[in-house]
mmCIF file of C-alpha atoms and ligand atoms in Angstrom:
data_model
loop_
_atom_site.group_PDB
_atom_site.id
_atom_site.type_symbol
_atom_site.label_atom_id
_atom_site.label_comp_id
_atom_site.label_asym_id
_atom_site.label_seq_id
_atom_site.Cartn_x
_atom_site.Cartn_y
_atom_site.Cartn_z
ATOM 1 C CA MET E 1 40.940 119.419 140.826
ATOM 2 C CA GLY E 2 42.671 121.716 138.381
ATOM 3 C CA HIS E 3 42.539 119.021 135.503
ATOM 4 C CA GLY E 4 39.721 120.689 133.571
ATOM 5 C CA ALA E 5 38.036 117.774 132.668
ATOM 6 C CA ARG E 6 34.386 118.367 133.144
ATOM 7 C CA HIS E 7 33.391 115.020 131.203
ATOM 8 C CA VAL E 8 35.184 111.853 131.363
ATOM 9 C CA ALA E 9 33.626 108.625 129.959
ATOM 10 C CA ILE E 10 35.299 105.088 130.267
ATOM 11 C CA ILE E 11 35.277 102.123 128.207
ATOM 12 C CA MET E 12 35.764 99.484 130.645
ATOM 13 C CA ASP E 13 36.983 96.662 128.974
ATOM 14 C CA GLY E 14 39.192 93.681 130.531
ATOM 15 C CA ASN E 15 37.199 92.122 132.714
ATOM 16 C CA GLY E 16 37.090 88.725 131.233
ATOM 17 C CA ARG E 17 41.041 88.872 130.969
ATOM 18 C CA TRP E 18 41.328 89.580 134.318
ATOM 19 C CA ALA E 19 39.316 86.474 135.410
ATOM 20 C CA LYS E 20 41.354 84.358 132.601
ATOM 21 C CA LYS E 21 44.537 85.289 134.230
ATOM 22 C CA ARG E 22 43.286 84.100 137.381
ATOM 23 C CA PHE E 23 41.793 80.901 136.272
ATOM 24 C CA LEU E 24 38.419 82.293 137.342
ATOM 25 C CA PRO E 25 35.026 82.165 135.438
ATOM 26 C CA ARG E 26 34.748 85.391 133.558
ATOM 27 C CA VAL E 27 31.704 86.497 135.749
ATOM 28 C CA ALA E 28 34.048 86.806 138.582
ATOM 29 C CA GLY E 29 35.887 89.500 136.483
ATOM 30 C CA HIS E 30 32.622 91.378 135.996
ATOM 31 C CA LYS E 31 32.200 91.083 139.832
ATOM 32 C CA ALA E 32 35.623 92.774 140.342
ATOM 33 C CA GLY E 33 34.736 95.094 137.647
ATOM 34 C CA VAL E 34 31.824 96.456 139.861
ATOM 35 C CA GLU E 35 34.184 96.918 142.642
ATOM 36 C CA ALA E 36 36.367 99.111 140.373
ATOM 37 C CA VAL E 37 33.240 101.002 139.395
ATOM 38 C CA ARG E 38 32.490 101.458 142.730
ATOM 39 C CA ARG E 39 36.354 103.116 143.526
ATOM 40 C CA VAL E 40 36.410 105.080 140.310
ATOM 41 C CA THR E 41 33.046 106.800 140.974
ATOM 42 C CA ARG E 42 34.125 107.704 144.078
ATOM 43 C CA ALA E 43 37.574 108.752 143.254
ATOM 44 C CA ALA E 44 35.953 111.057 139.916
ATOM 45 C CA ARG E 45 33.586 112.592 142.606
ATOM 46 C CA GLU E 46 36.723 113.543 144.874
ATOM 47 C CA LEU E 47 38.913 114.763 141.892
ATOM 48 C CA GLY E 48 35.886 117.099 140.840
ATOM 49 C CA VAL E 49 34.801 115.703 137.734
ATOM 50 C CA GLU E 50 31.299 116.798 137.075
ATOM 51 C CA CYS E 51 30.025 113.909 134.600
ATOM 52 C CA LEU E 52 31.453 110.659 134.530
ATOM 53 C CA THR E 53 30.302 108.345 131.797
ATOM 54 C CA LEU E 54 30.581 104.270 132.203
ATOM 55 C CA TYR E 55 30.121 101.828 129.225
ATOM 56 C CA ALA E 56 28.569 99.109 130.770
ATOM 57 C CA PHE E 57 26.720 97.393 128.075
ATOM 58 C CA SER E 58 27.005 98.065 124.504
ATOM 59 C CA SER E 59 24.244 97.225 121.728
ATOM 60 C CA GLU E 60 26.477 94.748 120.491
ATOM 61 C CA ASN E 61 27.279 92.879 123.859
ATOM 62 C CA TRP E 62 24.066 90.782 123.103
ATOM 63 C CA LYS E 63 26.281 88.838 120.917
ATOM 64 C CA ARG E 64 27.768 87.219 124.008
ATOM 65 C CA PRO E 65 26.449 83.758 125.371
ATOM 66 C CA ALA E 66 22.915 83.857 127.059
ATOM 67 C CA GLU E 67 24.509 83.057 130.367
ATOM 68 C CA GLU E 68 26.868 85.958 130.384
ATOM 69 C CA VAL E 69 24.141 88.391 129.349
ATOM 70 C CA SER E 70 22.269 87.289 132.448
ATOM 71 C CA ASP E 71 25.322 87.393 134.552
ATOM 72 C CA LEU E 72 25.797 91.206 133.603
ATOM 73 C CA MET E 73 21.902 92.071 134.099
ATOM 74 C CA ALA E 74 22.035 90.622 137.670
ATOM 75 C CA LEU E 75 25.395 92.443 138.554
ATOM 76 C CA LEU E 76 23.504 95.756 137.239
ATOM 77 C CA LYS E 77 20.686 94.897 139.513
ATOM 78 C CA TYR E 78 22.585 94.491 142.415
ATOM 79 C CA PHE E 79 24.733 97.473 141.776
ATOM 80 C CA ILE E 80 21.766 99.446 141.887
ATOM 81 C CA ARG E 81 20.443 97.813 145.020
ATOM 82 C CA ALA E 82 23.806 98.332 146.620
ATOM 83 C CA ASP E 83 24.877 101.663 145.808
ATOM 84 C CA LEU E 84 22.027 103.545 145.048
ATOM 85 C CA ASP E 85 21.867 104.948 148.587
ATOM 86 C CA GLU E 86 25.505 106.349 148.254
ATOM 87 C CA PHE E 87 24.864 108.278 145.064
ATOM 88 C CA HIS E 88 22.092 109.827 146.141
ATOM 89 C CA ALA E 89 23.445 110.795 149.629
ATOM 90 C CA ASN E 90 26.280 112.147 147.741
ATOM 91 C CA ASN E 91 23.916 114.283 145.590
ATOM 92 C CA VAL E 92 25.025 112.555 142.449
ATOM 93 C CA ARG E 93 22.405 112.300 139.451
ATOM 94 C CA LEU E 94 22.083 109.373 137.519
ATOM 95 C CA ARG E 95 21.555 109.337 133.813
ATOM 96 C CA ILE E 96 21.293 106.741 131.190
ATOM 97 C CA ILE E 97 22.512 106.550 127.711
ATOM 98 C CA GLY E 98 21.469 103.933 125.323
ATOM 99 C CA ASP E 99 18.470 102.028 124.510
ATOM 100 C CA TYR E 100 17.811 100.639 128.196
ATOM 101 C CA HIS E 101 14.122 100.072 127.583
ATOM 102 C CA ALA E 102 15.210 96.698 125.691
ATOM 103 C CA LEU E 103 16.412 95.260 129.177
ATOM 104 C CA ASP E 104 14.556 93.062 131.382
ATOM 105 C CA PRO E 105 11.364 94.567 132.521
ATOM 106 C CA SER E 106 12.316 94.339 136.233
ATOM 107 C CA ALA E 107 15.904 96.144 135.488
ATOM 108 C CA VAL E 108 14.052 98.871 133.821
ATOM 109 C CA GLU E 109 11.968 99.379 136.494
ATOM 110 C CA MET E 110 14.669 99.493 138.935
ATOM 111 C CA ILE E 111 16.543 101.906 136.407
ATOM 112 C CA ASP E 112 13.391 104.288 136.287
ATOM 113 C CA ALA E 113 13.079 104.337 139.936
ATOM 114 C CA ALA E 114 16.805 105.374 140.609
ATOM 115 C CA LEU E 115 16.428 108.019 137.861
ATOM 116 C CA GLU E 116 13.307 109.618 139.235
ATOM 117 C CA ARG E 117 14.943 109.424 142.887
ATOM 118 C CA THR E 118 18.145 111.096 141.911
ATOM 119 C CA ALA E 119 16.864 113.414 139.119
ATOM 120 C CA GLY E 120 17.061 116.638 141.427
ATOM 121 C CA ASN E 121 20.507 116.075 142.398
ATOM 122 C CA THR E 122 22.959 118.614 141.789
ATOM 123 C CA GLY E 123 26.438 117.660 142.520
ATOM 124 C CA SER E 124 27.748 115.378 140.011
ATOM 125 C CA THR E 125 26.336 113.454 137.050
ATOM 126 C CA LEU E 126 26.958 109.305 136.596
ATOM 127 C CA VAL E 127 25.748 108.399 133.270
ATOM 128 C CA VAL E 128 25.799 104.671 132.749
ATOM 129 C CA ALA E 129 25.741 103.354 129.017
ATOM 130 C CA LEU E 130 23.237 100.531 128.637
ATOM 131 C CA ASN E 131 22.486 98.709 125.517
ATOM 132 C CA TYR E 132 24.329 101.579 123.958
ATOM 133 C CA GLY E 133 25.914 101.997 120.709
ATOM 134 C CA ALA E 134 26.728 105.411 118.993
ATOM 135 C CA GLN E 135 25.154 104.231 115.642
ATOM 136 C CA ASP E 136 22.147 103.102 117.186
ATOM 137 C CA GLU E 137 21.694 106.339 118.950
ATOM 138 C CA MET E 138 22.324 108.120 115.735
ATOM 139 C CA VAL E 139 20.057 106.336 114.075
ATOM 140 C CA ARG E 140 17.128 107.390 116.704
ATOM 141 C CA ALA E 141 18.296 110.770 116.517
ATOM 142 C CA MET E 142 17.888 110.749 112.803
ATOM 143 C CA ARG E 143 14.368 108.874 112.878
ATOM 144 C CA SER E 144 13.308 111.422 115.253
ATOM 145 C CA ILE E 145 14.685 114.552 112.823
ATOM 146 C CA GLY E 146 13.475 112.713 109.571
ATOM 147 C CA ALA E 147 9.944 112.503 111.366
ATOM 148 C CA GLN E 148 9.979 116.415 111.910
ATOM 149 C CA VAL E 149 11.168 117.120 108.190
ATOM 150 C CA ALA E 150 8.682 114.671 107.003
ATOM 151 C CA SER E 151 5.527 116.516 109.024
ATOM 152 C CA GLY E 152 6.787 119.856 107.765
ATOM 153 C CA THR E 153 7.837 121.151 111.142
ATOM 154 C CA LEU E 154 11.563 121.231 110.419
ATOM 155 C CA ALA E 155 13.424 122.637 107.463
ATOM 156 C CA PRO E 156 16.275 120.454 106.418
ATOM 157 C CA ASP E 157 18.410 123.734 106.327
ATOM 158 C CA ALA E 158 17.667 123.842 110.119
ATOM 159 C CA ILE E 159 19.689 120.946 110.709
ATOM 160 C CA SER E 160 22.981 122.070 112.534
ATOM 161 C CA PRO E 161 25.483 120.072 114.463
ATOM 162 C CA GLU E 162 24.140 121.532 117.491
ATOM 163 C CA MET E 163 20.493 120.358 116.506
ATOM 164 C CA ILE E 164 21.607 116.969 115.966
ATOM 165 C CA SER E 165 23.777 116.846 119.282
ATOM 166 C CA SER E 166 20.393 117.855 120.905
ATOM 167 C CA HIS E 167 18.641 114.881 119.771
ATOM 168 C CA LEU E 168 21.243 112.517 121.104
ATOM 169 C CA ASP E 169 21.329 110.484 124.218
ATOM 170 C CA THR E 170 23.948 113.001 125.801
ATOM 171 C CA ALA E 171 22.042 116.117 124.790
ATOM 172 C CA GLU E 172 22.061 117.133 128.315
ATOM 173 C CA LEU E 173 25.682 116.588 129.387
ATOM 174 C CA PRO E 174 28.788 118.577 129.245
ATOM 175 C CA PRO E 175 30.772 118.217 126.028
ATOM 176 C CA LEU E 176 33.068 115.052 126.313
ATOM 177 C CA ASP E 177 36.773 116.158 127.389
ATOM 178 C CA LEU E 178 38.380 112.907 127.984
ATOM 179 C CA LEU E 179 37.597 109.296 126.608
ATOM 180 C CA ILE E 180 39.540 106.550 128.553
ATOM 181 C CA ARG E 181 39.774 102.648 127.707
ATOM 182 C CA THR E 182 41.420 100.254 129.539
ATOM 183 C CA SER E 183 42.653 96.774 128.863
ATOM 184 C CA GLY E 184 45.010 97.773 125.942
ATOM 185 C CA GLU E 185 42.566 97.621 122.878
ATOM 186 C CA LYS E 186 42.709 100.807 121.196
ATOM 187 C CA ARG E 187 39.065 101.110 119.373
ATOM 188 C CA LEU E 188 36.108 103.182 120.195
ATOM 189 C CA SER E 189 33.943 100.114 119.741
ATOM 190 C CA ASN E 190 30.749 102.238 118.838
ATOM 191 C CA PHE E 191 31.204 104.448 121.789
ATOM 192 C CA LEU E 192 30.202 107.995 121.809
ATOM 193 C CA LEU E 193 31.258 108.533 118.102
ATOM 194 C CA TRP E 194 29.638 111.886 117.731
ATOM 195 C CA GLN E 195 30.545 113.132 120.876
ATOM 196 C CA ALA E 196 34.091 112.160 120.777
ATOM 197 C CA ALA E 197 35.030 114.636 117.618
ATOM 198 C CA TYR E 198 37.193 116.547 119.712
ATOM 199 C CA ALA E 199 37.628 114.485 123.067
ATOM 200 C CA GLU E 200 40.914 113.808 124.251
ATOM 201 C CA LEU E 201 41.975 109.611 124.237
ATOM 202 C CA TYR E 202 43.751 107.913 126.586
ATOM 203 C CA PHE E 203 44.613 104.205 126.495
ATOM 204 C CA THR E 204 45.995 101.853 129.224
ATOM 205 C CA ASP E 205 46.934 98.630 129.324
ATOM 206 C CA MET E 206 45.596 97.972 132.656
ATOM 207 C CA LEU E 207 42.485 95.733 133.085
ATOM 208 C CA TRP E 208 39.399 97.457 134.232
ATOM 209 C CA PRO E 209 38.995 95.612 137.296
ATOM 210 C CA ASP E 210 42.769 96.802 138.348
ATOM 211 C CA PHE E 211 41.560 100.638 137.469
ATOM 212 C CA ASP E 212 41.714 102.590 140.762
ATOM 213 C CA ALA E 213 41.873 106.150 141.899
ATOM 214 C CA ASP E 214 45.452 106.303 141.079
ATOM 215 C CA ALA E 215 44.889 105.122 137.682
ATOM 216 C CA LEU E 216 41.918 107.854 137.315
ATOM 217 C CA GLY E 217 44.498 110.570 138.548
ATOM 218 C CA GLU E 218 46.883 109.454 136.028
ATOM 219 C CA ALA E 219 44.453 109.606 133.158
ATOM 220 C CA LEU E 220 43.302 113.524 134.474
ATOM 221 C CA ASN E 221 47.266 114.299 134.926
ATOM 222 C CA SER E 222 47.792 113.666 131.217
ATOM 223 C CA PHE E 223 44.541 114.900 130.144
ATOM 224 C CA ALA E 224 45.541 118.546 132.218
ATOM 225 C CA GLY E 225 48.964 118.336 130.096
ATOM 226 C CA ARG E 226 47.317 118.028 126.656
ATOM 227 C CA GLU E 227 46.986 121.004 124.169
ATOM 228 C CA ARG E 228 43.398 121.388 122.277
ATOM 229 C CA ARG E 229 43.148 122.980 119.380
ATOM 230 C CA TYR E 230 39.603 122.371 117.894
ATOM 231 C CA GLY E 231 41.119 122.793 114.414
ATOM 232 C CA GLY E 232 42.574 125.980 115.102
ATOM 233 C CA ARG E 233 46.241 127.305 115.607
HETATM 234 C C1 IPE G 1 34.222 94.375 129.800
HETATM 235 O O1 IPE G 1 34.953 93.600 129.713
HETATM 236 C C2 IPE G 1 32.874 94.266 130.268
HETATM 237 C C3 IPE G 1 31.633 94.423 129.453
HETATM 238 C C4 IPE G 1 31.769 94.564 127.934
HETATM 239 C C5 IPE G 1 30.279 94.243 129.787
HETATM 240 P P1 IPE G 1 35.157 92.093 128.735
HETATM 241 O O2 IPE G 1 33.834 91.302 129.251
HETATM 242 O O3 IPE G 1 34.834 92.609 127.449
HETATM 243 O O4 IPE G 1 36.578 91.555 129.100
HETATM 244 P P2 IPE G 1 37.423 90.990 128.027
HETATM 245 O O5 IPE G 1 37.709 92.139 126.908
HETATM 246 O O6 IPE G 1 36.974 89.845 127.466
HETATM 247 O O7 IPE G 1 38.730 90.801 128.690
HETATM 248 C C1 IPE G 2 33.141 97.686 124.659
HETATM 249 O O1 IPE G 2 34.033 96.546 125.217
HETATM 250 C C2 IPE G 2 32.162 97.286 125.434
HETATM 251 C C3 IPE G 2 32.090 97.878 126.858
HETATM 252 C C4 IPE G 2 32.993 97.989 127.581
HETATM 253 C C5 IPE G 2 30.658 97.745 127.477
HETATM 254 P P1 IPE G 2 33.714 95.028 124.219
HETATM 255 O O2 IPE G 2 34.824 94.135 124.753
HETATM 256 O O3 IPE G 2 32.432 94.831 124.127
HETATM 257 O O4 IPE G 2 34.491 95.612 122.964
HETATM 258 P P2 IPE G 2 35.207 94.703 121.593
HETATM 259 O O5 IPE G 2 34.416 93.708 121.388
HETATM 260 O O6 IPE G 2 36.349 94.545 122.256
HETATM 261 O O7 IPE G 2 35.190 95.925 120.489
HETATM 262 MG MG1 MG G 3 36.254 93.359 126.137
#
């Protein structure tokens, strides 16, 4: 508590390198990554983070070999099956960002059931980014705004930053405070490009399967010491 970060997002990167270091198949890294998700979602709750957004599968991750994509989908389903009860018992509301309807029908069905089950929860929000890409999100938002303009129900002058925000997948979430990326890569990889406008960025060399409560605490401490200016002085 006291860190002041309402909304924390994480680019969970480095599962493959974690496995490689151990001479294990990549899927072992993804499995260890699920364990890290478990630890970190618990820790975020305990540390008073109101909203945690996890980048689980990007709109570009379809480029990976079919076997890896199917391993990731199987792990997603396993995670929902194994962990949803705990989230629900802890009053956590699940949300998805990204075009998740493009996932396989059995995953979509499980996700929709989980969303419905936890919709009324008020403790905290866990947002999972699935088939998410910020450019795709903006394209979908522009199409919907464009359709309103074309039909004459919206004047182009009425388009504002707030209005665009309200058409993004993150519409009802608190503003993004802190964006963490593990594994030493220093790029956003098409994650929350609009929302990150004034987010604080935190990069760590730690690989995602090694990330834990202490590592999250360190990131939140770093955030607490930052001075945010939003262009002012
Ligand atoms: C992150 O780990 C998990 C996903 C992108 C789904 P990677 O699989 O990208 O691991 P590295 O970057 O190859 O180490
Ligand atoms: C970003 O990681 C996507 C997720 C963590 C789900 P990637 O491993 O896909 O990103 P790049 O390819 O290194 O930019
Ligand atoms: Mg990666």
